[in-house]
């Protein structure tokens, strides 16, 4: 049985945290071996999405190319069209999958408490994290700020040490420790990814 190869093209370097979530989807949907790479060495965003996709396909040949773009200030359907219109017609060897979190990737990381608590080494902590209900996540203006606040709260540290905690170092760990798709499947943007 051949291995499925996948490559992720991200908006920015911090969005590499999508790799564990994509791997989790593979583990749920196939018995085949798989490998997910994050495309490095791509042209800058200013060069355009088409240039980034072309370079990723050249440097990281794959069966499936995941192309990530945050929705930010436009609708997910507009981002979908942007990605699809940047897809080269000659790339019949790879399948395109659009990864479009609403607002930003961190929105997907605040769907569940346990990975946040575990990422800062306090899985049994009980301090309130201030996380929104699932139905409100995709309407938040700044999910990254909320994730960082939740990581600080989950740490259980005193106020002084909490201020010194650098949440940037823990957000990838939240993604790595996410092992339950049920909360994510309540988010329309994640359901769209999984349906593809």
Coordinates of C-alpha atoms in Angstrom, one line a residue:
X1 CA 0.0 0.0 0.0
X2 CA 1.5 3.3 -1.0
X3 CA 1.9 6.2 1.3
X4 CA -0.2 9.4 0.9
X5 CA 1.9 12.5 0.7
X6 CA 0.5 15.9 1.6
X7 CA 2.0 19.4 1.6
X8 CA 0.7 22.4 3.4
X9 CA 1.1 25.9 2.1
X10 CA 0.5 28.4 4.9
X11 CA -0.2 32.1 5.2
X12 CA 2.7 32.5 7.6
X13 CA 5.2 30.4 9.6
X14 CA 3.1 30.3 12.8
X15 CA 0.4 28.5 10.8
X16 CA 2.5 25.3 10.8
X17 CA 0.4 24.5 13.8
X18 CA -2.2 23.2 11.2
X19 CA 0.0 20.1 10.4
X20 CA -1.0 18.1 13.6
X21 CA -4.7 18.9 12.8
X22 CA -4.3 17.7 9.2
X23 CA -2.5 14.6 10.5
X24 CA -5.4 14.0 12.9
X25 CA -7.8 14.1 10.0
X26 CA -5.7 11.6 8.1
X27 CA -5.6 9.3 11.1
X28 CA -9.4 9.4 11.2
X29 CA -10.1 8.9 7.5
X30 CA -7.5 6.4 6.2
X31 CA -5.6 3.3 7.2
X32 CA -2.9 4.2 4.7
X33 CA 0.4 5.6 5.8
X34 CA 0.7 9.3 5.3
X35 CA 3.3 12.1 5.5
X36 CA 2.4 15.8 5.9
X37 CA 5.1 18.4 5.0
X38 CA 4.9 22.1 5.5
X39 CA 6.2 23.9 2.5
X40 CA 9.2 26.0 3.3
X41 CA 11.2 28.3 1.0
X42 CA 8.2 29.7 -0.8
X43 CA 8.1 33.1 -2.5
X44 CA 6.8 35.8 -0.1
X45 CA 3.1 36.5 0.1
X46 CA 3.6 39.6 -2.0
X47 CA 4.5 37.4 -5.0
X48 CA 1.0 36.0 -5.1
X49 CA -0.7 32.8 -4.2
X50 CA -0.2 31.2 -7.6
X51 CA 3.6 31.6 -7.3
X52 CA 3.5 30.0 -3.8
X53 CA 1.4 27.1 -5.0
X54 CA 3.6 26.5 -8.1
X55 CA 6.8 26.5 -6.0
X56 CA 5.2 24.2 -3.4
X57 CA 4.2 21.7 -6.1
X58 CA 7.7 21.9 -7.6
X59 CA 9.7 21.6 -4.3
X60 CA 7.3 19.3 -2.4
X61 CA 5.6 16.9 -4.9
X62 CA 2.5 15.4 -3.3
X63 CA -0.8 13.7 -3.7
X64 CA -2.7 16.4 -1.8
X65 CA -1.8 20.1 -1.5
X66 CA -3.5 21.8 1.4
X67 CA -3.6 25.6 0.8
X68 CA -4.2 27.7 3.9
X69 CA -5.6 31.2 3.9
X70 CA -7.3 32.8 6.9
X71 CA -10.7 34.3 6.0
X72 CA -9.7 37.5 8.0
X73 CA -11.9 40.3 6.5
X74 CA -13.4 38.5 3.6
X75 CA -15.9 35.6 3.4
X76 CA -14.7 32.0 3.4
X77 CA -16.3 31.6 -0.1
X78 CA -14.2 34.5 -1.4
X79 CA -11.0 32.9 0.0
X80 CA -12.1 29.6 -1.6
X81 CA -12.4 31.2 -5.0
X82 CA -9.1 33.0 -4.5
X83 CA -7.3 29.7 -3.8
X84 CA -9.1 27.8 -6.6
X85 CA -8.3 30.5 -9.2
X86 CA -4.6 30.3 -8.2
X87 CA -4.6 26.5 -8.9
X88 CA -2.5 25.7 -12.0
X89 CA -4.5 23.7 -14.6
X90 CA -1.5 21.4 -15.2
X91 CA -1.4 20.0 -11.7
X92 CA -3.7 17.1 -12.2
X93 CA -1.3 14.9 -10.2
X94 CA -2.3 16.6 -6.9
X95 CA -5.6 17.2 -5.3
X96 CA -6.3 20.7 -3.9
X97 CA -7.8 21.1 -0.4
X98 CA -8.6 24.6 0.9
X99 CA -7.9 25.3 4.6
X100 CA -9.9 28.4 5.6
X101 CA -10.2 29.1 9.3
X102 CA -12.6 32.0 9.9
X103 CA -10.5 35.0 11.1
X104 CA -7.3 33.1 11.9
X105 CA -6.0 29.6 12.6
X106 CA -6.0 30.1 16.4
X107 CA -9.9 30.0 16.3
X108 CA -9.6 26.2 15.9
X109 CA -7.3 25.9 18.9
X110 CA -9.9 27.4 21.4
X111 CA -12.5 24.8 20.7
X112 CA -11.4 22.5 23.5
X113 CA -10.0 23.2 27.0
X114 CA -7.9 20.1 27.7
X115 CA -5.2 20.7 25.0
X116 CA -4.8 24.3 26.2
X117 CA -4.3 23.2 29.8
X118 CA -2.1 20.3 28.8
X119 CA 0.1 22.5 26.6
X120 CA 1.2 24.6 29.7
X121 CA 1.7 21.5 31.8
X122 CA -1.5 21.9 33.9
X123 CA -4.0 19.4 32.5
X124 CA -6.0 19.1 35.8
X125 CA -6.1 22.8 36.4
X126 CA -9.5 24.4 37.1
X127 CA -8.9 28.1 36.6
X128 CA -11.5 29.6 34.3
X129 CA -10.0 30.1 30.8
X130 CA -12.6 32.5 29.5
X131 CA -13.2 30.5 26.3
X132 CA -16.4 31.3 24.3
X133 CA -19.1 28.8 23.5
X134 CA -18.4 26.9 20.3
X135 CA -21.2 28.8 18.4
X136 CA -19.4 32.1 19.1
X137 CA -15.8 31.1 18.1
X138 CA -16.1 32.0 14.4
X139 CA -17.4 35.5 15.1
X140 CA -14.5 36.5 17.5
X141 CA -12.5 39.4 16.3
X142 CA -9.1 38.1 17.7
X143 CA -9.0 34.4 18.5
X144 CA -5.2 34.6 18.9
X145 CA -5.5 37.0 21.8
X146 CA -8.1 34.8 23.4
X147 CA -5.9 31.7 23.0
X148 CA -2.9 33.5 24.6
X149 CA -5.1 34.7 27.5
X150 CA -6.4 31.2 28.0
X151 CA -2.8 29.7 28.0
X152 CA -1.8 32.2 30.7
X153 CA -4.9 31.4 32.8
X154 CA -4.4 27.6 32.3
X155 CA -0.8 27.8 33.5
X156 CA -1.9 28.3 37.1
X157 CA 1.1 30.6 37.7
X158 CA 1.0 33.6 40.0
X159 CA 0.4 37.0 38.4
X160 CA 4.1 37.9 38.1
X161 CA 5.1 34.6 36.4
X162 CA 2.0 34.6 34.3
X163 CA 3.0 38.0 32.8
X164 CA 6.4 36.5 31.8
X165 CA 4.8 33.4 30.2
X166 CA 5.3 33.5 26.4
X167 CA 2.2 32.0 24.9
X168 CA 3.8 31.9 21.4
X169 CA 5.9 29.0 22.6
X170 CA 2.8 27.0 23.6
X171 CA 0.3 27.4 20.7
X172 CA 2.0 24.7 18.6
X173 CA 1.8 22.4 21.5
X174 CA -2.0 23.0 21.8
X175 CA -2.3 21.8 18.2
X176 CA -0.1 18.8 18.8
X177 CA -2.2 17.8 21.9
X178 CA -5.5 18.1 20.1
X179 CA -6.8 14.5 19.7
X180 CA -10.6 14.9 19.7
X181 CA -12.2 16.2 16.5
X182 CA -15.7 16.4 18.1
X183 CA -15.3 20.1 19.2
X184 CA -13.7 21.1 15.9
X185 CA -16.5 19.4 14.0
X186 CA -18.9 21.9 15.5
X187 CA -17.2 24.7 13.6
X188 CA -18.4 25.2 10.0
X189 CA -15.0 26.1 8.7
X190 CA -13.4 22.9 10.1
X191 CA -16.3 20.8 8.8
X192 CA -15.7 22.3 5.4
X193 CA -12.0 21.2 5.6
X194 CA -13.0 17.7 6.6
X195 CA -15.6 17.4 3.9
X196 CA -13.1 18.2 1.3

